[in-house]
Coordinates of N, CA and C and ligand atoms in Angstrom, one line a residue:
M1 N 0.8 -1.2 0.0 CA 0.0 0.0 0.0 C 0.8 1.2 0.0
A2 N 1.9 1.2 0.9 CA 2.8 2.4 0.9 C 3.4 2.8 -0.4
R3 N 3.6 1.7 -1.2 CA 4.3 2.1 -2.4 C 3.3 2.7 -3.4
L4 N 2.1 2.7 -3.1 CA 1.2 3.5 -4.0 C 1.2 5.0 -3.8
W5 N 1.6 5.4 -2.6 CA 1.5 6.8 -2.3 C 2.2 7.8 -3.4
P6 N 3.4 7.5 -3.8 CA 4.0 8.3 -4.8 C 3.1 8.5 -6.1
L7 N 2.6 7.4 -6.4 CA 1.7 7.4 -7.7 C 0.5 8.2 -7.4
L8 N -0.1 8.1 -6.3 CA -1.3 8.9 -6.0 C -1.0 10.4 -6.0
L9 N 0.1 10.7 -5.3 CA 0.6 12.1 -5.2 C 0.8 12.6 -6.6
L10 N 1.4 11.8 -7.5 CA 1.7 12.2 -8.8 C 0.4 12.6 -9.5
L11 N -0.6 11.7 -9.4 CA -1.9 11.9 -10.0 C -2.6 13.2 -9.6
V12 N -2.5 13.4 -8.3 CA -3.1 14.6 -7.8 C -2.4 15.8 -8.3
V13 N -1.1 15.8 -8.4 CA -0.3 17.0 -8.8 C -0.7 17.2 -10.3
A14 N -0.7 16.1 -11.1 CA -0.9 16.2 -12.5 C -2.3 16.8 -12.7
A15 N -3.3 16.4 -12.0 CA -4.7 16.9 -12.2 C -4.7 18.3 -11.9
R16 N -3.9 18.8 -10.9 CA -4.0 20.2 -10.5 C -3.2 21.1 -11.6
A17 N -2.2 20.5 -12.1 CA -1.4 21.2 -13.0 C -2.1 21.5 -14.4
R18 N -3.0 20.6 -14.7 CA -3.6 20.7 -15.9 C -5.2 20.7 -15.7
P19 N -5.7 21.9 -15.3 CA -7.1 22.0 -15.0 C -7.9 21.6 -16.1
G20 N -8.8 20.7 -15.8 CA -9.9 20.4 -16.9 C -9.4 19.4 -17.9
A21 N -8.1 19.1 -17.9 CA -7.5 18.3 -19.0 C -8.1 16.9 -18.9
D22 N -8.3 16.4 -17.7 CA -8.8 15.0 -17.6 C -10.3 15.0 -17.2
G23 N -10.9 16.1 -17.3 CA -12.4 16.2 -17.0 C -12.6 16.2 -15.5
T24 N -11.7 16.3 -14.6 CA -11.9 16.4 -13.2 C -11.3 17.7 -12.6
C25 N -11.7 18.8 -13.2 CA -11.1 20.1 -12.8 C -11.6 20.4 -11.4
P26 N -10.6 20.8 -10.6 CA -11.0 21.2 -9.2 C -11.5 22.6 -9.2
E27 N -12.8 22.8 -9.1 CA -13.4 24.1 -9.1 C -13.7 24.5 -7.7
R28 N -13.5 25.8 -7.4 CA -13.7 26.3 -6.1 C -15.2 26.3 -5.8
A29 N -15.6 26.3 -4.5 CA -17.0 26.3 -4.1 C -17.7 27.5 -4.7
L30 N -18.9 27.3 -5.0 CA -19.8 28.3 -5.6 C -19.7 29.7 -4.8
E31 N -19.9 29.5 -3.5 CA -19.9 30.6 -2.6 C -18.6 31.5 -2.8
R32 N -17.5 30.8 -2.8 CA -16.2 31.5 -3.1 C -16.2 32.2 -4.4
R33 N -16.6 31.5 -5.4 CA -16.6 32.0 -6.8 C -17.5 33.3 -6.9
E34 N -18.6 33.2 -6.2 CA -19.5 34.4 -6.2 C -18.9 35.6 -5.5
E35 N -18.1 35.3 -4.4 CA -17.5 36.3 -3.6 C -16.3 37.0 -4.5
E36 N -15.6 36.2 -5.3 CA -14.5 36.7 -6.0 C -14.9 37.5 -7.3
A37 N -16.2 37.3 -7.6 CA -16.7 38.0 -8.9 C -17.5 39.2 -8.4
N38 N -17.1 40.4 -8.9 CA -17.9 41.6 -8.6 C -19.2 41.6 -9.4
V39 N -19.1 40.9 -10.5 CA -20.3 40.9 -11.5 C -20.6 39.5 -11.8
V40 N -21.9 39.1 -11.7 CA -22.3 37.9 -12.2 C -23.5 38.1 -13.1
L41 N -23.5 37.6 -14.3 CA -24.6 37.9 -15.2 C -24.9 36.7 -16.1
T42 N -26.1 36.7 -16.6 CA -26.5 35.7 -17.6 C -26.5 36.5 -19.0
G43 N -26.0 35.8 -20.0 CA -25.9 36.4 -21.3 C -25.6 35.4 -22.4
T44 N -25.8 35.9 -23.6 CA -25.5 35.1 -24.8 C -24.4 35.6 -25.6
V45 N -23.5 34.8 -26.0 CA -22.3 35.2 -26.8 C -22.8 35.5 -28.2
E46 N -22.5 36.8 -28.6 CA -22.9 37.2 -29.9 C -21.9 37.2 -30.9
E47 N -20.6 37.4 -30.4 CA -19.6 37.5 -31.4 C -18.2 37.2 -30.7
I48 N -17.4 36.4 -31.3 CA -16.0 36.1 -30.8 C -15.2 37.3 -31.3
L49 N -14.4 38.0 -30.5 CA -13.7 39.1 -30.9 C -12.2 38.7 -30.9
N50 N -11.4 39.7 -30.6 CA -9.9 39.6 -30.8 C -9.3 38.5 -29.8
V51 N -8.2 37.9 -30.3 CA -7.4 37.1 -29.5 C -6.3 37.9 -28.9
D52 N -6.1 37.7 -27.5 CA -5.0 38.4 -26.9 C -3.7 37.7 -27.2
P53 N -2.8 38.4 -27.9 CA -1.5 37.7 -28.4 C -0.6 37.3 -27.2
V54 N -0.7 38.0 -26.1 CA 0.2 37.7 -25.0 C -0.4 36.5 -24.1
Q55 N -1.7 36.7 -23.7 CA -2.3 35.7 -22.8 C -2.8 34.5 -23.5
H56 N -2.9 34.6 -24.8 CA -3.5 33.5 -25.7 C -5.0 33.2 -25.2
T57 N -5.7 34.3 -24.9 CA -7.1 34.2 -24.5 C -7.9 35.0 -25.6
Y58 N -9.2 34.9 -25.6 CA -10.0 35.6 -26.5 C -11.1 36.4 -25.7
S59 N -11.7 37.4 -26.4 CA -12.8 38.2 -25.9 C -14.0 37.9 -26.7
C60 N -15.2 38.1 -26.1 CA -16.4 37.9 -26.7 C -17.4 39.1 -26.4
K61 N -18.2 39.5 -27.4 CA -19.3 40.4 -27.1 C -20.5 39.6 -26.6
V62 N -21.0 40.0 -25.5 CA -22.1 39.2 -24.9 C -23.3 40.1 -24.7
R63 N -24.5 39.5 -25.1 CA -25.7 40.3 -24.8 C -26.2 39.9 -23.5
V64 N -26.4 40.9 -22.6 CA -26.8 40.5 -21.2 C -28.3 40.4 -21.1
W65 N -28.7 39.3 -20.4 CA -30.1 39.1 -20.1 C -30.4 39.6 -18.7
R66 N -29.5 39.4 -17.8 CA -29.8 39.7 -16.5 C -28.6 39.7 -15.6
Y67 N -28.6 40.7 -14.6 CA -27.5 40.8 -13.7 C -28.0 40.1 -12.4
L68 N -27.2 39.1 -12.0 CA -27.4 38.5 -10.7 C -26.7 39.2 -9.6
K69 N -25.7 40.0 -10.0 CA -24.9 40.8 -9.1 C -24.1 41.8 -9.9
G70 N -24.0 43.0 -9.3 CA -23.0 44.0 -9.8 C -23.4 44.8 -11.0
K71 N -24.7 45.0 -11.2 CA -25.2 45.8 -12.3 C -24.6 47.2 -12.2
D72 N -24.6 47.7 -10.9 CA -24.0 49.1 -10.7 C -22.6 49.2 -11.1
V73 N -21.8 48.1 -10.9 CA -20.4 48.1 -11.2 C -20.2 48.3 -12.7
V74 N -21.1 47.6 -13.5 CA -21.0 47.7 -14.9 C -21.4 49.1 -15.4
A75 N -22.4 49.7 -14.8 CA -22.9 50.9 -15.2 C -21.9 52.1 -14.9
Q76 N -21.3 52.0 -13.6 CA -20.4 53.0 -13.2 C -19.1 53.1 -14.0
E77 N -18.6 51.9 -14.4 CA -17.3 51.9 -15.0 C -17.5 51.9 -16.6
S78 N -18.6 52.3 -17.1 CA -18.9 52.5 -18.5 C -18.4 51.2 -19.2
L79 N -18.8 50.1 -18.8 CA -18.4 48.8 -19.5 C -19.4 48.4 -20.5
L80 N -20.5 49.2 -20.5 CA -21.6 48.7 -21.5 C -21.3 49.1 -22.9
D81 N -21.5 48.2 -23.7 CA -21.2 48.4 -25.2 C -22.5 48.5 -25.9
G82 N -23.1 49.7 -26.0 CA -24.3 49.9 -26.7 C -25.5 49.2 -26.0
G83 N -25.9 49.8 -24.9 CA -27.2 49.3 -24.3 C -27.0 48.2 -23.3
N84 N -27.1 46.9 -23.9 CA -27.1 45.8 -23.0 C -26.1 44.8 -23.4
K85 N -25.0 45.3 -24.0 CA -23.9 44.3 -24.3 C -22.7 44.7 -23.5
V86 N -21.9 43.6 -23.3 CA -20.6 43.8 -22.6 C -19.6 43.1 -23.4
V87 N -18.3 43.4 -23.2 CA -17.2 42.6 -23.8 C -16.6 41.9 -22.6
I88 N -16.5 40.6 -22.8 CA -15.9 39.8 -21.8 C -14.6 39.1 -22.3
G89 N -13.5 39.3 -21.6 CA -12.2 38.7 -22.0 C -11.8 37.6 -21.1
G90 N -10.7 36.9 -21.5 CA -10.2 35.8 -20.7 C -10.7 34.5 -21.0
F91 N -11.4 34.3 -22.1 CA -11.8 32.9 -22.5 C -10.6 32.1 -22.9
G92 N -10.6 30.9 -22.5 CA -9.4 30.1 -22.8 C -8.3 30.2 -21.7
D93 N -8.6 31.0 -20.7 CA -7.6 31.1 -19.6 C -7.4 29.7 -18.9
P94 N -6.1 29.2 -19.0 CA -5.9 27.8 -18.4 C -6.1 27.7 -16.9
L95 N -6.2 28.9 -16.2 CA -6.5 28.9 -14.8 C -8.0 28.6 -14.5
I96 N -8.8 28.7 -15.5 CA -10.2 28.5 -15.4 C -10.6 27.2 -16.0
C97 N -11.4 26.4 -15.3 CA -11.7 25.0 -15.8 C -12.6 25.1 -17.1
D98 N -13.8 25.6 -17.0 CA -14.7 25.6 -18.1 C -14.6 27.0 -18.7
N99 N -13.8 27.1 -19.8 CA -13.4 28.4 -20.3 C -13.7 28.7 -21.7
Q100 N -14.4 27.8 -22.3 CA -14.6 28.0 -23.8 C -16.1 28.2 -24.1
V101 N -16.3 29.1 -25.1 CA -17.6 29.4 -25.6 C -17.6 29.4 -27.2
S102 N -18.8 29.3 -27.7 CA -19.0 29.5 -29.1 C -20.2 30.5 -29.2
T103 N -20.2 31.1 -30.4 CA -21.3 32.1 -30.6 C -22.7 31.4 -30.4
G104 N -23.5 32.1 -29.7 CA -24.9 31.6 -29.4 C -25.0 30.9 -28.1
D105 N -23.9 30.7 -27.4 CA -23.9 30.0 -26.1 C -24.5 30.9 -25.1
T106 N -25.5 30.5 -24.3 CA -26.0 31.3 -23.2 C -25.5 30.7 -21.8
R107 N -24.9 31.5 -21.0 CA -24.2 31.0 -19.8 C -24.4 32.0 -18.6
I108 N -24.0 31.6 -17.4 CA -23.8 32.4 -16.3 C -22.3 32.7 -16.3
F109 N -22.1 34.0 -16.3 CA -20.6 34.5 -16.3 C -20.2 35.1 -15.0
F110 N -19.1 34.6 -14.4 CA -18.6 35.2 -13.2 C -17.4 36.1 -13.7
V111 N -17.5 37.4 -13.5 CA -16.5 38.3 -14.1 C -16.1 39.5 -13.1
N112 N -15.0 40.1 -13.5 CA -14.6 41.4 -12.8 C -14.1 42.3 -13.9
P113 N -14.3 43.6 -13.6 CA -13.7 44.6 -14.5 C -12.2 44.4 -14.7
A114 N -11.8 44.5 -15.9 CA -10.4 44.3 -16.2 C -9.5 45.3 -15.4
P115 N -8.5 44.7 -14.6 CA -7.6 45.6 -13.8 C -6.7 46.4 -14.7
P116 N -6.2 47.5 -14.3 CA -5.3 48.4 -15.1 C -4.1 47.7 -15.7
Y117 N -3.6 46.6 -15.1 CA -2.4 46.0 -15.7 C -2.8 45.3 -17.0
L118 N -4.0 45.1 -17.2 CA -4.4 44.5 -18.5 C -4.8 45.5 -19.6
W119 N -4.7 46.7 -19.2 CA -5.0 47.8 -20.2 C -3.7 48.0 -21.1
P120 N -3.8 48.5 -22.3 CA -5.0 49.0 -22.9 C -5.8 47.8 -23.6
A121 N -5.2 46.6 -23.7 CA -5.8 45.5 -24.5 C -7.3 45.3 -23.9
H122 N -7.4 45.3 -22.6 CA -8.7 44.9 -22.1 C -9.5 46.0 -21.4
R123 N -9.1 47.3 -21.8 CA -9.8 48.4 -21.2 C -11.3 48.3 -21.6
N124 N -12.1 48.7 -20.6 CA -13.6 48.6 -20.8 C -14.1 47.2 -20.9
E125 N -13.3 46.2 -20.6 CA -13.8 44.8 -20.7 C -14.0 44.2 -19.2
L126 N -14.8 43.2 -19.2 CA -14.9 42.4 -18.0 C -14.0 41.2 -18.3
M127 N -13.4 40.6 -17.2 CA -12.6 39.4 -17.4 C -13.3 38.3 -16.7
L128 N -13.3 37.1 -17.4 CA -13.8 35.9 -16.8 C -13.0 35.5 -15.6
N129 N -13.6 35.3 -14.5 CA -13.0 35.0 -13.2 C -13.0 33.5 -12.8
S130 N -14.1 32.8 -13.2 CA -14.1 31.4 -12.9 C -15.0 30.7 -14.0
S131 N -15.2 29.4 -13.8 CA -15.8 28.7 -14.9 C -17.2 29.2 -15.3
L132 N -17.5 29.0 -16.6 CA -18.8 29.3 -17.1 C -19.8 28.2 -16.5
M133 N -21.0 28.7 -16.4 CA -22.0 27.9 -15.7 C -23.2 27.8 -16.7
R134 N -23.7 26.6 -16.9 CA -24.9 26.4 -17.7 C -26.2 27.0 -17.0
I135 N -27.1 27.5 -17.8 CA -28.3 28.1 -17.2 C -29.3 27.0 -17.0
T136 N -29.5 26.6 -15.7 CA -30.6 25.7 -15.4 C -31.2 26.4 -14.2
L137 N -32.5 26.0 -13.9 CA -33.2 26.6 -12.8 C -32.3 26.4 -11.5
R138 N -31.8 25.2 -11.3 CA -31.1 24.9 -10.1 C -29.8 25.8 -10.0
N139 N -29.1 25.9 -11.1 CA -27.9 26.8 -11.0 C -28.2 28.2 -10.7
L140 N -29.3 28.8 -11.3 CA -29.7 30.1 -11.1 C -30.1 30.3 -9.6
E141 N -30.8 29.3 -9.1 CA -31.2 29.4 -7.7 C -30.0 29.3 -6.7
E142 N -29.0 28.5 -7.1 CA -27.8 28.4 -6.2 C -27.0 29.7 -6.2
V143 N -26.9 30.3 -7.4 CA -26.1 31.5 -7.5 C -26.8 32.6 -6.7
E144 N -28.2 32.7 -7.0 CA -28.9 33.7 -6.3 C -28.9 33.6 -4.8
H145 N -28.9 32.3 -4.3 CA -28.8 32.1 -2.9 C -27.5 32.6 -2.3
C146 N -26.4 32.4 -3.1 CA -25.1 33.0 -2.6 C -25.1 34.5 -2.6
V147 N -25.7 35.1 -3.6 CA -25.7 36.6 -3.6 C -26.6 37.1 -2.6
E148 N -27.7 36.5 -2.3 CA -28.7 36.9 -1.3 C -28.1 36.9 0.1
D149 N -27.2 36.0 0.3 CA -26.6 35.9 1.7 C -25.8 37.1 2.1
K150 N -25.4 38.0 1.1 CA -24.7 39.1 1.4 C -25.6 40.3 1.7
P151 N -25.3 41.1 2.7 CA -26.1 42.3 2.9 C -25.8 43.3 1.8
G152 N -26.8 44.2 1.5 CA -26.6 45.3 0.6 C -26.6 44.9 -0.8
T153 N -27.1 43.7 -1.2 CA -27.2 43.5 -2.6 C -28.7 43.6 -3.1
H154 N -28.8 44.0 -4.3 CA -30.1 44.3 -4.9 C -30.3 43.4 -6.1
F155 N -31.6 43.2 -6.3 CA -32.0 42.5 -7.5 C -32.6 43.3 -8.6
T156 N -32.3 43.0 -9.8 CA -32.9 43.7 -11.0 C -34.1 42.9 -11.4
P157 N -35.1 43.5 -12.0 CA -36.3 42.8 -12.5 C -35.8 41.7 -13.4
V158 N -36.6 40.6 -13.5 CA -36.3 39.5 -14.2 C -36.9 39.4 -15.6
P159 N -36.0 39.7 -16.7 CA -36.6 39.4 -18.0 C -36.6 37.9 -18.3
P160 N -37.3 37.5 -19.2 CA -37.4 36.1 -19.5 C -36.0 35.6 -19.9
T161 N -35.7 34.4 -19.4 CA -34.4 33.7 -19.7 C -34.5 33.0 -21.0
P162 N -33.6 33.2 -21.9 CA -33.7 32.4 -23.2 C -33.3 31.0 -23.0
P163 N -33.8 30.1 -23.8 CA -33.4 28.8 -23.7 C -32.0 28.6 -24.0
D164 N -31.3 27.6 -23.5 CA -29.9 27.4 -23.6 C -29.6 26.8 -25.0
Ligands
LIG201 C1 -10.7 36.2 -9.6 O1 -10.8 37.4 -8.9 C2 -10.0 37.4 -7.7 C3 -10.3 38.7 -7.0 O2 -11.7 38.8 -6.6 C4 -8.5 37.3 -8.1 O3 -7.8 37.2 -6.9 C5 -8.4 36.0 -8.9 O4 -7.0 36.0 -9.3 C6 -9.3 36.0 -10.1 N1 -9.1 34.8 -10.8 C7 -8.8 34.8 -12.2 C8 -8.7 33.4 -12.8 O5 -8.7 35.7 -12.8

């Protein structure tokens, strides 16, 4: 039995070093993901934009359906691109497990305004902060539950959620 330990350790290290590569990506708890993201929204990918030549990630234009958190953050920092669209960067980030989208995908996005060290490339963009989440009633309820646990958060009216 003792001889198996190095092998087990190696497997654990390999799984962590290559997030998502073997389908068992270690994702942080939802509560933690919600806390780390200043903005959580549902939206549909309308267009794949530029690829970041340094980070090897790409950005997308996303039509927002609903803010679960941080609508004021987006409004204040003039991140809106013509009414109800935002640009989200960081797709393909190897630090994020589920990090890929195609045009037409509707997801829950956990994002933060791009910090200044990512300017000018990502100026006025939101950056993906953790894995994309599929829109199901259960997922929405779980995310809302995390947001509601915090004092001082507000909800926006609920437009109909498009089918996934
Ligand atoms: C997510 O946001 C937190 C800050 O809230 C930051 O420390 C962390 O590095 C971000 N993760 C990614 C993958 O950008």
